[in-house]
Amino acid sequence: MAPPTVLIIGCGVSGPVLSLLLKKKGYKPVIYEKVRVLGEAGASLMLNPNGMKVLNLLTSPNKLFGDVKALPLANLWHGTGSGETLVHNSLPSNYAARYGQSSMGIKRTTLNISLKEMALDAGIEVHEGFELVDIEEGEASVTAHFGNGQSVTGSFLVGCDGIKAASRRILLQNSGTKEGPPIFTGLTQTAGISMTPSALLEKPATMSNWYGNAVHLIAYPVSTTHISWAVTLSQTEERPEAWKLATRVELEAKKQDLEARLKGFEPALLEMVRTAERIISFGLFDRAELSGDEWFSSRCVLIGDAAHPTSPHLGQGANQALEDCYHLSRLLPQLNGDSDGNLAALSPIFEEFARLRQPRTSALVKGARKKGEERVVTGGPELCRARDAQLVVALGDAEEIQRGNDQLYREPF
Ligand SMILES: Cc1cc2nc3c(=O)[nH]c(=O)nc-3n(C[C@H](O)[C@H](O)[C@H](O)COP(=O)(O)OP(=O)(O)OC[C@H]3O[C@@H](n4cnc5c(N)ncnc54)[C@H](O)[C@@H]3O)c2cc1C
């Protein structure tokens, strides 16, 4: 018997990973991606032990990082712009021993391309230039319609299409709910990747957070030689959700603007900004939570940012998307080639998935928004000093931080 076809919408983080897990379970996943040719995307992200455990079921960091040498995170540092330490700990150096995997920063382009290539190598079809525009559900099948005029039918559909998911919009519309665009959090980021300045190499394998007046800067290594950084600023006016790559002229203007915003910050940070080859700017968005029963219909289910889009301040969006992949594939029946695994009634499986995943991801989306608001304080030096004092209390209790890490990184198995 031919394996059931699963329509996977989106080839970002969750699309290829879920496809690889489902292929191992006897399904025939096929990926449909809106972008014509996947290429340069975003700056970077931090893969944490919970997400790394899922990736490790499919590949090794060596393969994932391509020709770049991955650098496991060893330290967390929080301080003032001028470099005064507020809190420092070395908890990440124990992640591998405690959770089985380390945290590692990776360029988003490297991750996306590696995952797509892994899917292709496993014989999974990846169709680019296919933008989902509509879904029709039958009793035992589902048809996806694409902007290029093509339609495909499969057993079920998984929406892995991110924060602006068409799958989410269609599912909600079909149940009578109209949702607006993603919600601007009031914060923007300008991000880049630079050669690690020598002064920062003195704090190797460290994720660092510098807190200033109306500005926050985060930086972490994405290899032994390069560092990824992002400056977060408060912005009352909504910015379009643009991941615009700066032109040469814009690049210079942006660097000058950032240098002004980072006045008084450590010289190494100004060097980091000055030497970046590429800089992107974007607004930070999330969405109000959906209830678990809005995550699925009879033949469709949402995962990753399509289900629970988040601002990035907890570094958990992709890691939670990876947890989703693990749990959804675990809950779906193993197929042996001679049976269809009784896929007639998928709703109970989707319901169990949503019941398990919605509370955890919803709490993290809210936590990420709160963390962003705490980081960027706009009220002047006195409020900033109060924020710094709170940070020392909140982040200085290593046992409490360890408990929080355990809750995050002991999952999904
Ligand atoms: C600045 C920033 C920093 C971040 N840092 C971290 C971090 O450090 N750690 C972390 O865990 N997370 C981080 N995140 C969050 C993380 O990027 C997302 O949570 C993660 O990428 C979600 O994965 P996904 O597969 O759900 O969606 P995506 O990775 O966004 O993939 C969605 C895919 O679907 C495609 N698509 C969209 N619409 C359609 C359509 N209609 N039809 C077909 N295809 C479509 C898109 O082109 C894309 O390829 C960060 C996010 C931002 C914005």
PDB file of C-alpha atoms in Angstrom, residues 98-328:
ATOM      1  CA  ARG A  98      22.726  17.731  32.333  1.00  0.00           C
ATOM      2  CA  TYR A  99      20.437  17.696  29.281  1.00  0.00           C
ATOM      3  CA  GLY A 100      22.370  15.654  26.705  1.00  0.00           C
ATOM      4  CA  GLN A 101      22.923  18.592  24.343  1.00  0.00           C
ATOM      5  CA  SER A 102      24.509  22.057  24.370  1.00  0.00           C
ATOM      6  CA  SER A 103      23.201  25.430  23.192  1.00  0.00           C
ATOM      7  CA  MET A 104      24.711  26.621  19.929  1.00  0.00           C
ATOM      8  CA  GLY A 105      24.247  29.763  17.858  1.00  0.00           C
ATOM      9  CA  ILE A 106      23.761  29.143  14.138  1.00  0.00           C
ATOM     10  CA  LYS A 107      23.316  31.393  11.099  1.00  0.00           C
ATOM     11  CA  ARG A 108      19.704  31.110  10.011  1.00  0.00           C
ATOM     12  CA  THR A 109      20.690  30.646   6.379  1.00  0.00           C
ATOM     13  CA  THR A 110      22.971  27.726   7.336  1.00  0.00           C
ATOM     14  CA  LEU A 111      20.180  26.095   9.344  1.00  0.00           C
ATOM     15  CA  ASN A 112      17.516  26.573   6.672  1.00  0.00           C
ATOM     16  CA  ILE A 113      19.696  25.329   3.825  1.00  0.00           C
ATOM     17  CA  SER A 114      21.014  22.349   5.843  1.00  0.00           C
ATOM     18  CA  LEU A 115      17.485  21.280   6.756  1.00  0.00           C
ATOM     19  CA  LYS A 116      16.244  21.596   3.196  1.00  0.00           C
ATOM     20  CA  GLU A 117      19.218  19.559   1.926  1.00  0.00           C
ATOM     21  CA  MET A 118      18.624  16.896   4.568  1.00  0.00           C
ATOM     22  CA  ALA A 119      15.026  16.595   3.377  1.00  0.00           C
ATOM     23  CA  LEU A 120      16.120  16.312  -0.275  1.00  0.00           C
ATOM     24  CA  ASP A 121      18.808  13.741   0.630  1.00  0.00           C
ATOM     25  CA  ALA A 122      16.130  11.659   2.348  1.00  0.00           C
ATOM     26  CA  GLY A 123      14.129  11.637  -0.902  1.00  0.00           C
ATOM     27  CA  ILE A 124      11.527  14.149   0.272  1.00  0.00           C
ATOM     28  CA  GLU A 125      10.171  16.393  -2.490  1.00  0.00           C
ATOM     29  CA  VAL A 126      10.562  20.131  -1.826  1.00  0.00           C
ATOM     30  CA  HIS A 127       8.496  22.362  -4.133  1.00  0.00           C
ATOM     31  CA  GLU A 128       9.548  26.023  -4.022  1.00  0.00           C
ATOM     32  CA  GLY A 129       7.397  28.845  -5.415  1.00  0.00           C
ATOM     33  CA  PHE A 130       4.253  27.214  -3.966  1.00  0.00           C
ATOM     34  CA  GLU A 131       2.357  29.718  -1.813  1.00  0.00           C
ATOM     35  CA  LEU A 132      -0.606  28.189  -0.029  1.00  0.00           C
ATOM     36  CA  VAL A 133      -3.750  30.242  -0.673  1.00  0.00           C
ATOM     37  CA  ASP A 134      -6.597  27.905   0.190  1.00  0.00           C
ATOM     38  CA  ILE A 135      -7.432  24.549   1.743  1.00  0.00           C
ATOM     39  CA  GLU A 136     -10.367  22.233   1.037  1.00  0.00           C
ATOM     40  CA  GLU A 137     -11.017  19.437   3.448  1.00  0.00           C
ATOM     41  CA  GLY A 138     -12.772  16.192   2.509  1.00  0.00           C
ATOM     42  CA  GLU A 139     -13.732  13.287   4.738  1.00  0.00           C
ATOM     43  CA  ALA A 140     -10.483  11.359   4.281  1.00  0.00           C
ATOM     44  CA  SER A 141      -8.315  13.820   2.357  1.00  0.00           C
ATOM     45  CA  VAL A 142      -7.295  17.447   2.070  1.00  0.00           C
ATOM     46  CA  THR A 143      -6.512  19.598  -0.978  1.00  0.00           C
ATOM     47  CA  ALA A 144      -4.100  22.540  -0.866  1.00  0.00           C
ATOM     48  CA  HIS A 145      -4.447  25.283  -3.490  1.00  0.00           C
ATOM     49  CA  PHE A 146      -1.414  27.399  -4.357  1.00  0.00           C
ATOM     50  CA  GLY A 147      -0.956  30.895  -5.756  1.00  0.00           C
ATOM     51  CA  ASN A 148       0.686  29.457  -8.889  1.00  0.00           C
ATOM     52  CA  GLY A 149      -2.606  27.809  -9.838  1.00  0.00           C
ATOM     53  CA  GLN A 150      -1.612  24.283  -8.806  1.00  0.00           C
ATOM     54  CA  SER A 151      -3.499  22.079  -6.348  1.00  0.00           C
ATOM     55  CA  VAL A 152      -2.447  18.911  -4.552  1.00  0.00           C
ATOM     56  CA  THR A 153      -4.335  16.389  -2.453  1.00  0.00           C
ATOM     57  CA  GLY A 154      -3.003  14.432   0.487  1.00  0.00           C
ATOM     58  CA  SER A 155      -4.113  12.537   3.562  1.00  0.00           C
ATOM     59  CA  PHE A 156      -3.557  15.490   5.899  1.00  0.00           C
ATOM     60  CA  LEU A 157      -1.865  18.902   5.949  1.00  0.00           C
ATOM     61  CA  VAL A 158       0.533  20.418   8.477  1.00  0.00           C
ATOM     62  CA  GLY A 159       0.831  24.221   8.570  1.00  0.00           C
ATOM     63  CA  CYS A 160       4.544  24.961   9.146  1.00  0.00           C
ATOM     64  CA  ASP A 161       4.275  28.359   7.450  1.00  0.00           C
ATOM     65  CA  GLY A 162       5.390  30.668  10.239  1.00  0.00           C
ATOM     66  CA  ILE A 163       4.100  33.853  11.834  1.00  0.00           C
ATOM     67  CA  LYS A 164       2.095  34.980   8.776  1.00  0.00           C
ATOM     68  CA  ALA A 165       0.759  31.463   8.126  1.00  0.00           C
ATOM     69  CA  ALA A 166      -1.890  31.149   5.449  1.00  0.00           C
ATOM     70  CA  SER A 167      -2.776  27.770   6.984  1.00  0.00           C
ATOM     71  CA  ARG A 168      -3.684  29.495  10.274  1.00  0.00           C
ATOM     72  CA  ARG A 169      -5.698  32.207   8.514  1.00  0.00           C
ATOM     73  CA  ILE A 170      -7.656  29.619   6.533  1.00  0.00           C
ATOM     74  CA  LEU A 171      -8.318  27.348   9.514  1.00  0.00           C
ATOM     75  CA  LEU A 172      -9.560  30.289  11.563  1.00  0.00           C
ATOM     76  CA  GLN A 173     -11.680  31.643   8.697  1.00  0.00           C
ATOM     77  CA  ASN A 174     -13.265  28.225   8.216  1.00  0.00           C
ATOM     78  CA  SER A 175     -14.289  28.217  11.861  1.00  0.00           C
ATOM     79  CA  GLY A 176     -15.702  31.758  11.583  1.00  0.00           C
ATOM     80  CA  THR A 177     -12.810  33.737  13.143  1.00  0.00           C
ATOM     81  CA  LYS A 178     -11.055  36.602  11.404  1.00  0.00           C
ATOM     82  CA  GLU A 179      -7.600  37.398  12.696  1.00  0.00           C
ATOM     83  CA  GLY A 180      -5.705  40.561  11.850  1.00  0.00           C
ATOM     84  CA  PRO A 181      -2.003  40.821  11.016  1.00  0.00           C
ATOM     85  CA  PRO A 182       0.715  39.920  13.566  1.00  0.00           C
ATOM     86  CA  ILE A 183       0.858  42.302  16.558  1.00  0.00           C
ATOM     87  CA  PHE A 184       3.756  44.764  16.778  1.00  0.00           C
ATOM     88  CA  THR A 185       5.436  44.446  20.199  1.00  0.00           C
ATOM     89  CA  GLY A 186       6.725  48.044  20.197  1.00  0.00           C
ATOM     90  CA  LEU A 187      10.302  46.856  19.715  1.00  0.00           C
ATOM     91  CA  THR A 188      12.535  46.729  16.655  1.00  0.00           C
ATOM     92  CA  GLN A 189      15.834  45.002  16.072  1.00  0.00           C
ATOM     93  CA  THR A 190      18.823  45.742  13.928  1.00  0.00           C
ATOM     94  CA  ALA A 191      21.038  42.692  13.590  1.00  0.00           C
ATOM     95  CA  GLY A 192      24.271  41.627  11.965  1.00  0.00           C
ATOM     96  CA  ILE A 193      27.058  39.091  11.964  1.00  0.00           C
ATOM     97  CA  SER A 194      30.662  40.269  12.419  1.00  0.00           C
ATOM     98  CA  MET A 195      34.137  38.865  12.955  1.00  0.00           C
ATOM     99  CA  THR A 196      34.399  38.509  16.726  1.00  0.00           C
ATOM    100  CA  PRO A 197      36.381  41.518  18.015  1.00  0.00           C
ATOM    101  CA  SER A 198      39.512  40.402  19.887  1.00  0.00           C
ATOM    102  CA  ALA A 199      38.305  41.963  23.159  1.00  0.00           C
ATOM    103  CA  LEU A 200      35.193  39.731  23.037  1.00  0.00           C
ATOM    104  CA  LEU A 201      37.279  36.618  22.364  1.00  0.00           C
ATOM    105  CA  GLU A 202      38.472  37.051  25.956  1.00  0.00           C
ATOM    106  CA  LYS A 203      34.958  35.922  26.991  1.00  0.00           C
ATOM    107  CA  PRO A 204      34.743  32.856  24.734  1.00  0.00           C
ATOM    108  CA  ALA A 205      31.517  30.946  24.042  1.00  0.00           C
ATOM    109  CA  THR A 206      29.467  33.547  25.912  1.00  0.00           C
ATOM    110  CA  MET A 207      25.981  34.849  25.280  1.00  0.00           C
ATOM    111  CA  SER A 208      26.213  38.466  26.427  1.00  0.00           C
ATOM    112  CA  ASN A 209      23.482  41.014  27.142  1.00  0.00           C
ATOM    113  CA  TRP A 210      24.324  44.708  27.501  1.00  0.00           C
ATOM    114  CA  TYR A 211      21.595  46.933  28.932  1.00  0.00           C
ATOM    115  CA  GLY A 212      21.514  50.683  28.264  1.00  0.00           C
ATOM    116  CA  ASN A 213      19.114  53.592  28.251  1.00  0.00           C
ATOM    117  CA  ALA A 214      16.340  52.668  25.776  1.00  0.00           C
ATOM    118  CA  VAL A 215      18.586  50.078  24.159  1.00  0.00           C
ATOM    119  CA  HIS A 216      19.558  46.421  24.630  1.00  0.00           C
ATOM    120  CA  LEU A 217      22.288  44.535  22.804  1.00  0.00           C
ATOM    121  CA  ILE A 218      22.639  40.755  22.664  1.00  0.00           C
ATOM    122  CA  ALA A 219      25.554  38.898  21.085  1.00  0.00           C
ATOM    123  CA  TYR A 220      26.608  35.269  20.859  1.00  0.00           C
ATOM    124  CA  PRO A 221      29.051  33.283  18.748  1.00  0.00           C
ATOM    125  CA  VAL A 222      27.842  31.507  15.607  1.00  0.00           C
ATOM    126  CA  SER A 223      31.261  29.946  15.011  1.00  0.00           C
ATOM    127  CA  THR A 224      34.739  30.082  16.487  1.00  0.00           C
ATOM    128  CA  THR A 225      35.410  33.247  14.440  1.00  0.00           C
ATOM    129  CA  HIS A 226      32.078  35.067  14.071  1.00  0.00           C
ATOM    130  CA  ILE A 227      29.583  36.665  16.404  1.00  0.00           C
ATOM    131  CA  SER A 228      25.905  37.402  15.828  1.00  0.00           C
ATOM    132  CA  TRP A 229      24.441  40.497  17.454  1.00  0.00           C
ATOM    133  CA  ALA A 230      21.119  42.317  17.666  1.00  0.00           C
ATOM    134  CA  VAL A 231      20.312  45.779  18.988  1.00  0.00           C
ATOM    135  CA  THR A 232      16.762  46.110  20.339  1.00  0.00           C
ATOM    136  CA  LEU A 233      15.154  49.548  20.445  1.00  0.00           C
ATOM    137  CA  SER A 234      11.776  50.797  21.474  1.00  0.00           C
ATOM    138  CA  GLN A 235       9.638  52.216  18.674  1.00  0.00           C
ATOM    139  CA  THR A 236       6.193  53.625  19.246  1.00  0.00           C
ATOM    140  CA  GLU A 237       5.253  53.650  15.564  1.00  0.00           C
ATOM    141  CA  GLU A 238       4.572  50.284  14.013  1.00  0.00           C
ATOM    142  CA  ARG A 239       7.295  49.179  11.637  1.00  0.00           C
ATOM    143  CA  PRO A 240       6.446  47.009   8.671  1.00  0.00           C
ATOM    144  CA  GLU A 241       7.492  43.414   9.276  1.00  0.00           C
ATOM    145  CA  ALA A 242      10.489  43.832   7.019  1.00  0.00           C
ATOM    146  CA  TRP A 243      13.687  41.817   6.935  1.00  0.00           C
ATOM    147  CA  LYS A 244      15.300  44.352   4.721  1.00  0.00           C
ATOM    148  CA  LEU A 245      18.932  43.996   3.884  1.00  0.00           C
ATOM    149  CA  ALA A 246      20.569  47.423   4.014  1.00  0.00           C
ATOM    150  CA  THR A 247      22.083  48.811   0.793  1.00  0.00           C
ATOM    151  CA  ARG A 248      25.638  50.210   0.995  1.00  0.00           C
ATOM    152  CA  VAL A 249      24.408  53.763   1.652  1.00  0.00           C
ATOM    153  CA  GLU A 250      21.763  52.604   4.123  1.00  0.00           C
ATOM    154  CA  LEU A 251      24.354  50.394   5.799  1.00  0.00           C
ATOM    155  CA  GLU A 252      26.573  53.393   6.577  1.00  0.00           C
ATOM    156  CA  ALA A 253      23.619  55.448   7.863  1.00  0.00           C
ATOM    157  CA  LYS A 254      22.438  52.535  10.012  1.00  0.00           C
ATOM    158  CA  LYS A 255      25.884  52.008  11.488  1.00  0.00           C
ATOM    159  CA  GLN A 256      26.118  55.714  12.378  1.00  0.00           C
ATOM    160  CA  ASP A 257      22.674  55.606  13.964  1.00  0.00           C
ATOM    161  CA  LEU A 258      23.603  52.507  15.977  1.00  0.00           C
ATOM    162  CA  GLU A 259      26.887  54.042  17.105  1.00  0.00           C
ATOM    163  CA  ALA A 260      24.916  57.049  18.400  1.00  0.00           C
ATOM    164  CA  ARG A 261      22.446  54.766  20.218  1.00  0.00           C
ATOM    165  CA  LEU A 262      25.340  52.798  21.714  1.00  0.00           C
ATOM    166  CA  LYS A 263      27.232  55.889  22.912  1.00  0.00           C
ATOM    167  CA  GLY A 264      29.218  54.984  26.032  1.00  0.00           C
ATOM    168  CA  PHE A 265      29.070  51.230  25.281  1.00  0.00           C
ATOM    169  CA  GLU A 266      32.264  49.144  25.299  1.00  0.00           C
ATOM    170  CA  PRO A 267      34.511  50.042  22.311  1.00  0.00           C
ATOM    171  CA  ALA A 268      34.524  46.360  21.200  1.00  0.00           C
ATOM    172  CA  LEU A 269      30.778  46.606  20.590  1.00  0.00           C
ATOM    173  CA  LEU A 270      31.138  49.669  18.413  1.00  0.00           C
ATOM    174  CA  GLU A 271      33.852  47.803  16.499  1.00  0.00           C
ATOM    175  CA  MET A 272      31.474  44.836  16.100  1.00  0.00           C
ATOM    176  CA  VAL A 273      28.790  47.062  14.585  1.00  0.00           C
ATOM    177  CA  ARG A 274      31.267  48.974  12.422  1.00  0.00           C
ATOM    178  CA  THR A 275      32.743  45.805  10.877  1.00  0.00           C
ATOM    179  CA  ALA A 276      29.460  44.021  10.040  1.00  0.00           C
ATOM    180  CA  GLU A 277      29.195  43.193   6.357  1.00  0.00           C
ATOM    181  CA  ARG A 278      25.431  42.859   6.387  1.00  0.00           C
ATOM    182  CA  ILE A 279      22.825  44.479   8.612  1.00  0.00           C
ATOM    183  CA  ILE A 280      19.097  43.818   8.694  1.00  0.00           C
ATOM    184  CA  SER A 281      16.343  45.713  10.474  1.00  0.00           C
ATOM    185  CA  PHE A 282      12.930  44.434  11.391  1.00  0.00           C
ATOM    186  CA  GLY A 283      10.023  44.945  13.761  1.00  0.00           C
ATOM    187  CA  LEU A 284       9.304  42.298  16.408  1.00  0.00           C
ATOM    188  CA  PHE A 285       5.862  40.735  16.314  1.00  0.00           C
ATOM    189  CA  ASP A 286       3.791  38.047  17.969  1.00  0.00           C
ATOM    190  CA  ARG A 287       0.116  37.142  18.075  1.00  0.00           C
ATOM    191  CA  ALA A 288      -2.552  36.593  20.697  1.00  0.00           C
ATOM    192  CA  GLU A 289      -2.755  32.950  21.725  1.00  0.00           C
ATOM    193  CA  LEU A 290      -5.177  30.555  20.099  1.00  0.00           C
ATOM    194  CA  SER A 291      -6.982  27.975  22.163  1.00  0.00           C
ATOM    195  CA  GLY A 292      -5.791  24.412  21.555  1.00  0.00           C
ATOM    196  CA  ASP A 293      -8.916  23.489  19.588  1.00  0.00           C
ATOM    197  CA  GLU A 294      -8.166  26.308  17.112  1.00  0.00           C
ATOM    198  CA  TRP A 295      -4.862  24.629  16.213  1.00  0.00           C
ATOM    199  CA  PHE A 296      -6.485  21.883  14.147  1.00  0.00           C
ATOM    200  CA  SER A 297      -9.407  20.760  12.021  1.00  0.00           C
ATOM    201  CA  SER A 298     -10.323  17.297  10.793  1.00  0.00           C
ATOM    202  CA  ARG A 299      -7.409  17.021   8.284  1.00  0.00           C
ATOM    203  CA  CYS A 300      -5.110  19.966   9.202  1.00  0.00           C
ATOM    204  CA  VAL A 301      -2.928  20.903  12.131  1.00  0.00           C
ATOM    205  CA  LEU A 302      -0.689  23.913  12.852  1.00  0.00           C
ATOM    206  CA  ILE A 303       2.779  23.713  14.379  1.00  0.00           C
ATOM    207  CA  GLY A 304       5.644  26.119  15.148  1.00  0.00           C
ATOM    208  CA  ASP A 305       5.078  29.823  14.566  1.00  0.00           C
ATOM    209  CA  ALA A 306       1.886  29.071  12.644  1.00  0.00           C
ATOM    210  CA  ALA A 307       0.389  27.904  15.956  1.00  0.00           C
ATOM    211  CA  HIS A 308       2.279  30.041  18.509  1.00  0.00           C
ATOM    212  CA  PRO A 309       4.273  32.898  16.918  1.00  0.00           C
ATOM    213  CA  THR A 310       6.568  34.592  19.386  1.00  0.00           C
ATOM    214  CA  SER A 311       8.913  37.522  19.803  1.00  0.00           C
ATOM    215  CA  PRO A 312      12.501  36.258  20.124  1.00  0.00           C
ATOM    216  CA  HIS A 313      13.537  37.327  23.642  1.00  0.00           C
ATOM    217  CA  LEU A 314      13.513  33.858  25.222  1.00  0.00           C
ATOM    218  CA  GLY A 315      15.235  32.184  22.252  1.00  0.00           C
ATOM    219  CA  GLN A 316      12.537  29.514  22.185  1.00  0.00           C
ATOM    220  CA  GLY A 317      10.492  29.976  18.973  1.00  0.00           C
ATOM    221  CA  ALA A 318      12.481  27.536  16.848  1.00  0.00           C
ATOM    222  CA  ASN A 319      13.199  25.269  19.789  1.00  0.00           C
ATOM    223  CA  GLN A 320       9.477  24.989  20.528  1.00  0.00           C
ATOM    224  CA  ALA A 321       8.798  24.384  16.832  1.00  0.00           C
ATOM    225  CA  LEU A 322      11.245  21.471  17.090  1.00  0.00           C
ATOM    226  CA  GLU A 323       9.470  20.160  20.198  1.00  0.00           C
ATOM    227  CA  ASP A 324       6.204  20.329  18.205  1.00  0.00           C
ATOM    228  CA  CYS A 325       7.785  18.225  15.437  1.00  0.00           C
ATOM    229  CA  TYR A 326       8.865  15.595  17.940  1.00  0.00           C
ATOM    230  CA  HIS A 327       5.484  15.334  19.675  1.00  0.00           C
ATOM    231  CA  LEU A 328       3.318  15.412  16.550  1.00  0.00           C
TER     232      LEU A 328
END
